[in-house]
Short mmCIF file of C-alpha atoms in Angstrom, two decimals:
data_model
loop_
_atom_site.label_atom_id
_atom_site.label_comp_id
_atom_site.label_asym_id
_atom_site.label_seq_id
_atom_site.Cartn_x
_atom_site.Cartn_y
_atom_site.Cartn_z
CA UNK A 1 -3.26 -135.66 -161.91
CA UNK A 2 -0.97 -135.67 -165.02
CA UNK A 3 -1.37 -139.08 -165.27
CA UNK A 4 -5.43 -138.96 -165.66
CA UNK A 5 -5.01 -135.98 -168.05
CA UNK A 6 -2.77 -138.39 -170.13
CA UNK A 7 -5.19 -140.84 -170.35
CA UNK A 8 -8.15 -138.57 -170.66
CA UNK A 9 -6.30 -136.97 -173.71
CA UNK A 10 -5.59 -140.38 -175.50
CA UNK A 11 -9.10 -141.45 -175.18
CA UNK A 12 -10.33 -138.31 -177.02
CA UNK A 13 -9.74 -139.44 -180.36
CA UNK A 14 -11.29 -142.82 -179.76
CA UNK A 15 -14.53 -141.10 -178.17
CA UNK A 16 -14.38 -139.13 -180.95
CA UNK A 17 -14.25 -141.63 -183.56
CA UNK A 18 -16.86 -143.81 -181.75
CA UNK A 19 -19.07 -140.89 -181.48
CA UNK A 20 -18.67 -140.67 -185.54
CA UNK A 21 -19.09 -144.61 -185.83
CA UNK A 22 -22.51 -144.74 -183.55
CA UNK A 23 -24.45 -141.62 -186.28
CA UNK A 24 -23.13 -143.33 -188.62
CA UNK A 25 -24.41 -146.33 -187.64
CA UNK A 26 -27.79 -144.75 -186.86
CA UNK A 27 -27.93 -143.72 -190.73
CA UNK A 28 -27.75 -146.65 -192.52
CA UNK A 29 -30.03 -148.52 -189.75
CA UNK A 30 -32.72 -145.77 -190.77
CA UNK A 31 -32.30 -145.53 -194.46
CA UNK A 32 -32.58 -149.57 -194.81
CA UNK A 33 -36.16 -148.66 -193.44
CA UNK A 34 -36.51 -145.54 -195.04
CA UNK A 35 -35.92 -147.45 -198.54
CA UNK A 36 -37.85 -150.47 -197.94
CA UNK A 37 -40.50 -147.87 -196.94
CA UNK A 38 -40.24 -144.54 -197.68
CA UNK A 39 -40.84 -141.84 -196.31
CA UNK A 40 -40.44 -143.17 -192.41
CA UNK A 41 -43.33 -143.26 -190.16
CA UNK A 42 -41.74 -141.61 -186.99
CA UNK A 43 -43.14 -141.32 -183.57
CA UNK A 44 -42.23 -138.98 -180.36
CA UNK A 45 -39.13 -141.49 -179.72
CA UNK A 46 -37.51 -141.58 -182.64
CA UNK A 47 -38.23 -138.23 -184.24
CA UNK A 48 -35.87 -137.41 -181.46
CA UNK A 49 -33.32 -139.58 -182.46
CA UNK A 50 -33.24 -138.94 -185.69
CA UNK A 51 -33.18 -134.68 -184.70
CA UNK A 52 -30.47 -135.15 -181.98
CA UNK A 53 -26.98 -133.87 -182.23
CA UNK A 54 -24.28 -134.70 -183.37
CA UNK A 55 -25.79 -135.46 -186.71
CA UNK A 56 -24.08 -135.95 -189.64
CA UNK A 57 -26.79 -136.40 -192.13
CA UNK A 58 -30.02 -134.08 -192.84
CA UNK A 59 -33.71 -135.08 -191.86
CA UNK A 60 -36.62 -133.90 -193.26
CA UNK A 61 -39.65 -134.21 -191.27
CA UNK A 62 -43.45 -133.58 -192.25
CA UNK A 63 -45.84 -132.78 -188.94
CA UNK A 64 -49.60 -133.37 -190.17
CA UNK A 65 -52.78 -134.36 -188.56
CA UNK A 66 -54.28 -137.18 -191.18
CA UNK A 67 -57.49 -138.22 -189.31
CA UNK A 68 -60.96 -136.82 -190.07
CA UNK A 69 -61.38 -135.65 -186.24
CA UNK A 70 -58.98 -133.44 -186.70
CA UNK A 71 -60.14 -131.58 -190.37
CA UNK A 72 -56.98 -130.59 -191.75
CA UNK A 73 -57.87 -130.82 -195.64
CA UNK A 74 -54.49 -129.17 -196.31
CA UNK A 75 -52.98 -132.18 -194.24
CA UNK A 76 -54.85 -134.91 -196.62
CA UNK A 77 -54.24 -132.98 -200.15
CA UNK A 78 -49.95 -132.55 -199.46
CA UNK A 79 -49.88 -136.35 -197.72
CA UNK A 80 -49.99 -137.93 -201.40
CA UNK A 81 -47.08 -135.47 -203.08
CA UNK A 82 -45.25 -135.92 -199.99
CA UNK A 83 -45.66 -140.13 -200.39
CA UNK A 84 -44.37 -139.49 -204.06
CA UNK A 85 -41.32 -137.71 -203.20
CA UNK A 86 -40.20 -139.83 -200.51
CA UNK A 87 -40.85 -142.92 -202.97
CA UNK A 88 -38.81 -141.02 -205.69
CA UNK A 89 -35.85 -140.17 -203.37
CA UNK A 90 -35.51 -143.42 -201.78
CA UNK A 91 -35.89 -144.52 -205.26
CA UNK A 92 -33.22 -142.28 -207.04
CA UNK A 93 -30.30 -142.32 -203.80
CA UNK A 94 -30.43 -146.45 -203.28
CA UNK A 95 -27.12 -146.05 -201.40
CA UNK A 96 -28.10 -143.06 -199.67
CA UNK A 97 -25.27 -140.82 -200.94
CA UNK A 98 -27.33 -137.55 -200.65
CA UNK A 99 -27.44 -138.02 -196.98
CA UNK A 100 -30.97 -137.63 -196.54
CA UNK A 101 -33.61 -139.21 -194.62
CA UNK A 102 -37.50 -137.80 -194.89
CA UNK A 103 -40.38 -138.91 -192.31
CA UNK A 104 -43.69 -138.19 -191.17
CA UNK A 105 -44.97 -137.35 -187.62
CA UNK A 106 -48.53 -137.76 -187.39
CA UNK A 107 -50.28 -135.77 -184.75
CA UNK A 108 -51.91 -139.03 -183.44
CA UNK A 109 -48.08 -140.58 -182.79
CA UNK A 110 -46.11 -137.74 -181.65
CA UNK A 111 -48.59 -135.49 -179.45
CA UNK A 112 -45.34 -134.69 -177.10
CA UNK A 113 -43.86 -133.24 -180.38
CA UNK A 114 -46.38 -130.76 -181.40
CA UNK A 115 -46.21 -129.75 -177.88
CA UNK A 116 -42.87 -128.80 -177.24
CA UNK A 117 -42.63 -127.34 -180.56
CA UNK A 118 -45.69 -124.88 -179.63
CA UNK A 119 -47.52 -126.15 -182.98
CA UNK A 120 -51.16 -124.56 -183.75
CA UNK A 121 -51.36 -125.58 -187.34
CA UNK A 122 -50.27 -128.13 -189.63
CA UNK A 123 -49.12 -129.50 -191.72
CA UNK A 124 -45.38 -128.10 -190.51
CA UNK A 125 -42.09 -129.18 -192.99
CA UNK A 126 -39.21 -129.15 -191.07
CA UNK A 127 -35.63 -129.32 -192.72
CA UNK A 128 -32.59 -130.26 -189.91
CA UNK A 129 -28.99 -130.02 -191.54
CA UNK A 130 -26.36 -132.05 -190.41
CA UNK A 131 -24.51 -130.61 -187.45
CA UNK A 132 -21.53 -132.50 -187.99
CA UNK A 133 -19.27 -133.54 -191.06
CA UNK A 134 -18.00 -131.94 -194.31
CA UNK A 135 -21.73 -131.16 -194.88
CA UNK A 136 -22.37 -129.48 -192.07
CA UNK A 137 -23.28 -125.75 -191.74
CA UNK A 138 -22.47 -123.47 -189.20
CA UNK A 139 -26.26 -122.43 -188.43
CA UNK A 140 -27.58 -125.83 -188.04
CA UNK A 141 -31.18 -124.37 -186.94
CA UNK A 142 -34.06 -126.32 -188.20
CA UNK A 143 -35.54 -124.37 -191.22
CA UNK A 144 -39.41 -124.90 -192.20
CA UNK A 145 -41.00 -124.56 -194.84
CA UNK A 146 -43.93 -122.20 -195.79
CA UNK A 147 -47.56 -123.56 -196.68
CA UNK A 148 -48.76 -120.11 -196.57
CA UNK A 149 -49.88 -120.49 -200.17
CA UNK A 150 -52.00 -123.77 -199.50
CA UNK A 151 -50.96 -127.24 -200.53
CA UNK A 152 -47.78 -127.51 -202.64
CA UNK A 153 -46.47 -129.87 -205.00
CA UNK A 154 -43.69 -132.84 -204.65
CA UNK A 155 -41.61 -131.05 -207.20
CA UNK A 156 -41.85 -127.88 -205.36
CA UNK A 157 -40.87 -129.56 -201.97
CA UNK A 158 -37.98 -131.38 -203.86
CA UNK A 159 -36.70 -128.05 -205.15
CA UNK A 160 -36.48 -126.52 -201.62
CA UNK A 161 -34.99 -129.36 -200.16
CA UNK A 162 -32.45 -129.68 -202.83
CA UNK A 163 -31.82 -125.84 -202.39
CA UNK A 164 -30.36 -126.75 -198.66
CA UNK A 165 -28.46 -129.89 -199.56
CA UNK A 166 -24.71 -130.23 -200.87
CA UNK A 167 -24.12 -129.49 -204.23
CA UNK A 168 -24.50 -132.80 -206.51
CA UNK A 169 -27.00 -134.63 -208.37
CA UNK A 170 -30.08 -135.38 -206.33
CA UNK A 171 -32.92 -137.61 -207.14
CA UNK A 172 -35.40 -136.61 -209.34
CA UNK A 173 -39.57 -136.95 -209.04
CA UNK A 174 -41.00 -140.26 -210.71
CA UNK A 175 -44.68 -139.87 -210.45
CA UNK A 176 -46.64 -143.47 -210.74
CA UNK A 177 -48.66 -143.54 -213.89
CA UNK A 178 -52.11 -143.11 -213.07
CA UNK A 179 -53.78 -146.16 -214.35
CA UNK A 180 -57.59 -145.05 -213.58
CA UNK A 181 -57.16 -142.32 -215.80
CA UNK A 182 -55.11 -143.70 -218.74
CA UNK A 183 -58.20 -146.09 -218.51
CA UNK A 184 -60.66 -143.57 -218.29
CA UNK A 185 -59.13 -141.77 -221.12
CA UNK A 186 -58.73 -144.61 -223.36
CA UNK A 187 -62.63 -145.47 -222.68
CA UNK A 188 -63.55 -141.51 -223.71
CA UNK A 189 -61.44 -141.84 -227.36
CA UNK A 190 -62.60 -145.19 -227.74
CA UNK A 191 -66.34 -144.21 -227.45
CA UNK A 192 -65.84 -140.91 -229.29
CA UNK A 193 -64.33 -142.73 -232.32
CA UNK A 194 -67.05 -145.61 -232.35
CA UNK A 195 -69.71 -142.56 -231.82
CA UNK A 196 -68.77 -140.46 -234.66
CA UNK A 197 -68.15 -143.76 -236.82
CA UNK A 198 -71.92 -144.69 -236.27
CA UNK A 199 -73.47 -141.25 -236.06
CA UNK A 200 -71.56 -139.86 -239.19
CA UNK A 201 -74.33 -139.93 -242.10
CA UNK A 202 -76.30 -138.17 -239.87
CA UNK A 203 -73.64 -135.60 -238.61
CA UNK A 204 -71.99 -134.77 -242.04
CA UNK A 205 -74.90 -133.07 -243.63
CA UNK A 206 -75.74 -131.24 -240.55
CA UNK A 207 -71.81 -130.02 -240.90
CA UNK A 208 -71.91 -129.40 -244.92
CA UNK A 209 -75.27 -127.20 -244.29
CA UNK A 210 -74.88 -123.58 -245.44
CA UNK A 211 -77.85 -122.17 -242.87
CA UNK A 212 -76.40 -124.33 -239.65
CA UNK A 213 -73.19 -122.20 -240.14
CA UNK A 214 -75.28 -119.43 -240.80
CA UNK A 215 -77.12 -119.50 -237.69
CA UNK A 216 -74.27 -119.88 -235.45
CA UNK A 217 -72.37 -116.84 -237.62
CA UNK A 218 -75.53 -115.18 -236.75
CA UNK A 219 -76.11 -115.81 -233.61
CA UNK A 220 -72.49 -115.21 -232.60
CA UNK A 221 -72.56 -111.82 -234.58
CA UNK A 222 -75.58 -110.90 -232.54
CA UNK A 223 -73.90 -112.16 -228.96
CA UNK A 224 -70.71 -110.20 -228.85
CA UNK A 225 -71.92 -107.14 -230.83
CA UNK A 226 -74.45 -106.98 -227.92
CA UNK A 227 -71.73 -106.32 -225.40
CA UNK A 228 -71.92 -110.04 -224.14
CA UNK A 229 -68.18 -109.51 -223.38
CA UNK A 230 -68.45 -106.17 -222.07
CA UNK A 231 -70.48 -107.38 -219.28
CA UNK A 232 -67.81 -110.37 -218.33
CA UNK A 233 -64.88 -107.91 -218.36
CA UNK A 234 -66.92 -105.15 -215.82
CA UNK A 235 -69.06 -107.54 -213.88
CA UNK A 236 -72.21 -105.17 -214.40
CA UNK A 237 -75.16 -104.97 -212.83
CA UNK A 238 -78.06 -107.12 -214.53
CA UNK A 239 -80.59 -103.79 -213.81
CA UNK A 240 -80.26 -100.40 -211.70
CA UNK A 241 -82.79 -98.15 -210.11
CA UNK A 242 -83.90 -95.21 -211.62
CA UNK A 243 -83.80 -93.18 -208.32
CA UNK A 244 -88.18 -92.93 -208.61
CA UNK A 245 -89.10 -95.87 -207.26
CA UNK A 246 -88.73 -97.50 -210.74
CA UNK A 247 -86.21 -100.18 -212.83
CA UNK A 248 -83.37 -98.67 -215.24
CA UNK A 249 -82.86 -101.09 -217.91
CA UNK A 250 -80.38 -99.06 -219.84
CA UNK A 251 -77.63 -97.36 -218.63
CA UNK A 252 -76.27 -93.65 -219.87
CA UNK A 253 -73.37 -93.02 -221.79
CA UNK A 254 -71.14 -95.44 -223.98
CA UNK A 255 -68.74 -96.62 -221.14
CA UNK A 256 -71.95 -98.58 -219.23
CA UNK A 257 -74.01 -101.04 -219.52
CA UNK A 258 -76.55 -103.45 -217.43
CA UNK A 259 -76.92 -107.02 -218.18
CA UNK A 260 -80.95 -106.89 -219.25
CA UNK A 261 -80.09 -104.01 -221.61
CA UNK A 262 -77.12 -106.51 -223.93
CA UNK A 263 -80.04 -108.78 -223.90
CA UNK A 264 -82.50 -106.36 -224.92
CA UNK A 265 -80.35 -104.86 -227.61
CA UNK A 266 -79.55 -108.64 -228.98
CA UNK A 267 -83.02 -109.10 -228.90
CA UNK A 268 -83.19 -105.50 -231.69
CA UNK A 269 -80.54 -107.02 -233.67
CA UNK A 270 -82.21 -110.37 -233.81
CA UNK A 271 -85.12 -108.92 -235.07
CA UNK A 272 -83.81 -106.94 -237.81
CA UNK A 273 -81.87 -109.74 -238.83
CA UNK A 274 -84.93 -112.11 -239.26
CA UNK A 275 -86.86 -109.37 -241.12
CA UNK A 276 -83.78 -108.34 -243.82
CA UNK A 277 -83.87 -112.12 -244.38
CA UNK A 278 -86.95 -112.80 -244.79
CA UNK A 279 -87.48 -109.74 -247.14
CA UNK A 280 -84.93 -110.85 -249.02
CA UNK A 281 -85.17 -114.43 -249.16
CA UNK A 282 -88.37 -115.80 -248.08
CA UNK A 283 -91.17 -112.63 -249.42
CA UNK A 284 -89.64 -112.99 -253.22
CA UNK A 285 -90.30 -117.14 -253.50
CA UNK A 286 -94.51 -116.37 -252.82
CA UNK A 287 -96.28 -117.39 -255.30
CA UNK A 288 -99.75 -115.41 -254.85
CA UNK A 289 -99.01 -112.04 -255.43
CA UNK A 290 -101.22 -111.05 -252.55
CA UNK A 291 -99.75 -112.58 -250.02
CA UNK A 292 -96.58 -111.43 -250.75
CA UNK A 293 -97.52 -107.95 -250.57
CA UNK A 294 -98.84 -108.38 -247.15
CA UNK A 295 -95.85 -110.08 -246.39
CA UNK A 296 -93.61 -107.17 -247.43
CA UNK A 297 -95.57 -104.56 -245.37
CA UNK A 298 -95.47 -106.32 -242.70
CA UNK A 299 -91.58 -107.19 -242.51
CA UNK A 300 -90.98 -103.71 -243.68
CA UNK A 301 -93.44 -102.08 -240.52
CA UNK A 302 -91.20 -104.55 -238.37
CA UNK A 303 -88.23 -103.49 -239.69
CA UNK A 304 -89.38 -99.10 -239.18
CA UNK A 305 -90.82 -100.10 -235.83
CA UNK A 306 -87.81 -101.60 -234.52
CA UNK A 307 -85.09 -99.33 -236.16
CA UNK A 308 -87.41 -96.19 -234.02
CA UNK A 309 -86.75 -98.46 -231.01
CA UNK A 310 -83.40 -98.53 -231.44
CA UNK A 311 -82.84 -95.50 -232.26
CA UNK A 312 -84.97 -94.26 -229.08
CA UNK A 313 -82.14 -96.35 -227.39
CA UNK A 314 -79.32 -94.36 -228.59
CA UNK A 315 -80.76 -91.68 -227.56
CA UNK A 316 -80.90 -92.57 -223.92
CA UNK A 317 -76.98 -93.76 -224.60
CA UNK A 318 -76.20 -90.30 -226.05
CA UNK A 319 -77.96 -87.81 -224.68
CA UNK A 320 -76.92 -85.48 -227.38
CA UNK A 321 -77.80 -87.09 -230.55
CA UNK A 322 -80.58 -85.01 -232.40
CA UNK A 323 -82.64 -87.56 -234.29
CA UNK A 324 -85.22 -89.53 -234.02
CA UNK A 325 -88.04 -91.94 -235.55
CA UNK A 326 -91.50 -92.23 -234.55
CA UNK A 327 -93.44 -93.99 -233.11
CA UNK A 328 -90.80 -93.56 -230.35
#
């Protein structure tokens, strides 16, 4: 009896140490892949070697479902920043000093997986700290990550992960330049600059003209002083019933508003704009007399017709205010 606890007790520390020797092993047999092609493509078999304990280096492992049948959009939109973070770690920690090893399990090659971990959803992150070793932790229980808030980035995935791992600098994200649009954008300066090159002695004068600036002063004036914004900001209604039967198109008091009534009141504005100009630029350069007196009477009756429509108007606004212009 004393004699088998005697050897039993000397072959500890070479159990041990073989025990030590055989994860380590498994390690560097796994990053060589993982580097050569990162992240790993796991299946059922060897997501559970690479999760079984002892363990002396962490694992992070993404659960998706990448084919169509399936229709996991979130699964297709992560699976690129997850390729780019893999490629940047293995990338950044060529002699694997960080310890770290990141793979996918797709639905279609680890079905015994999802099963046994009760999965309903995906895609499912799943960070497993080493168990054994100066890195270890004493809750090694797998911790996932949350894709509550929809599809995440690789730098916000490389934060997390980093946020678990040994203190020490860590790899950091190289994205691949994206060729199709440094291509694309290229093409668009390219063609704006031989564009404006060709189409400049026409565009210049348009741009040095007093009245183009004028109009768009004008017509900007007329858009926001309207309440344009207003209705933005509140979301109002465009009209309201007037509780007969019939259509409200303005609404009571200053603090509301319908959509057809900004529109109506630009419409006022609009009006009186084109008449003050036109009685002050276009009526004095007539030449017969006759005509130009018509042409003031008429501006001017345009002018008093719509200034007692607008007035009528602030009325219904303010239900208090005492004056008034006929016709209405």
């Amino acid at each position: 009896m004393k004699l088998r606890l005697a050897i039993t007790l000397g072959l500890l520390p070479w159990l041990c140490i073989a025990a030590r020797s055989k994860t380590a092993g498994k390690f560097e047999q796994e990053y060589t892949k993982f580097t050569s092609s990162p992240p790993l493509k796991l299946d059922d078999s060897l997501y559970e070697q690479l999760t079984a304990t002892p363990r002396d280096f962490a694992v992070a492992v993404l659960l998706t479902a990448l084919e169509a049948r399936f229709g996991c959009q979130l699964c297709r939109d992560f699976q690129p920043e997850w390729d780019v973070l893999g490629q940047s770690w293995a990338k950044g920690d060529k002699k694997g000093n960080s310890r770290l090893l990141l793979g996918t399990l797709d639905f279609a090659d680890g079905k015994d997986t999802f099963q046994k971990l009760m999965l309903q959803t995906a895609p499912v992150l799943i960070f497993f700290p080493p168990t054994t070793g100066s890195n270890a932790k004493p809750d090694a229980q797998p911790i996932r990550y949350d894709f509550t808030m929809g599809s995440q980035s690789a730098e916000q995935v490389h934060d997390w992960i980093c946020r678990h791992l040994p203190a020490g600098p860590k790899p950091k994200i190289h994205r691949p330049l994206n060729w199709v649009r440094l291509i694309t954008i290229t093409t668009a300066v390219l063609g704006a600059v031989s564009f404006l090159s060709v189409a400049s002695p026409y565009i210049i004068p348009v741009i040095q003209n007093r009245n183009f600036w004028a109009a768009i002063s004008l017509i900007t004036i007329l858009l926001f002083t309207s309440g344009h914004m207003f209705n933005h900001i509140r979301k109002v209604p465009y009209v309201s019933g007037d509780g007969k039967g019939g259509i409200s198109y303005f609404a009571g008091g200053f603090s509301n508003q319908f959509g057809l009534e900004t529109q109506i009141v630009a419409a006022m504005y609009g009006t009186l704009s084109f008449a003050t100009i036109a009685l002050a630029l276009k009526v004095p350069r007539m030449v017969d007399p006759r005509k130009q007196q018509v042409a003031v009477f008429i501006w001017g009756g345009v002018i008093f017709g719509m200034y007692s429509f607008l007035l009528s108007v602030f009325r219904v606004k303010n239900g208090g205010y005492p004056f008034h212009l006929p016709p209405f």
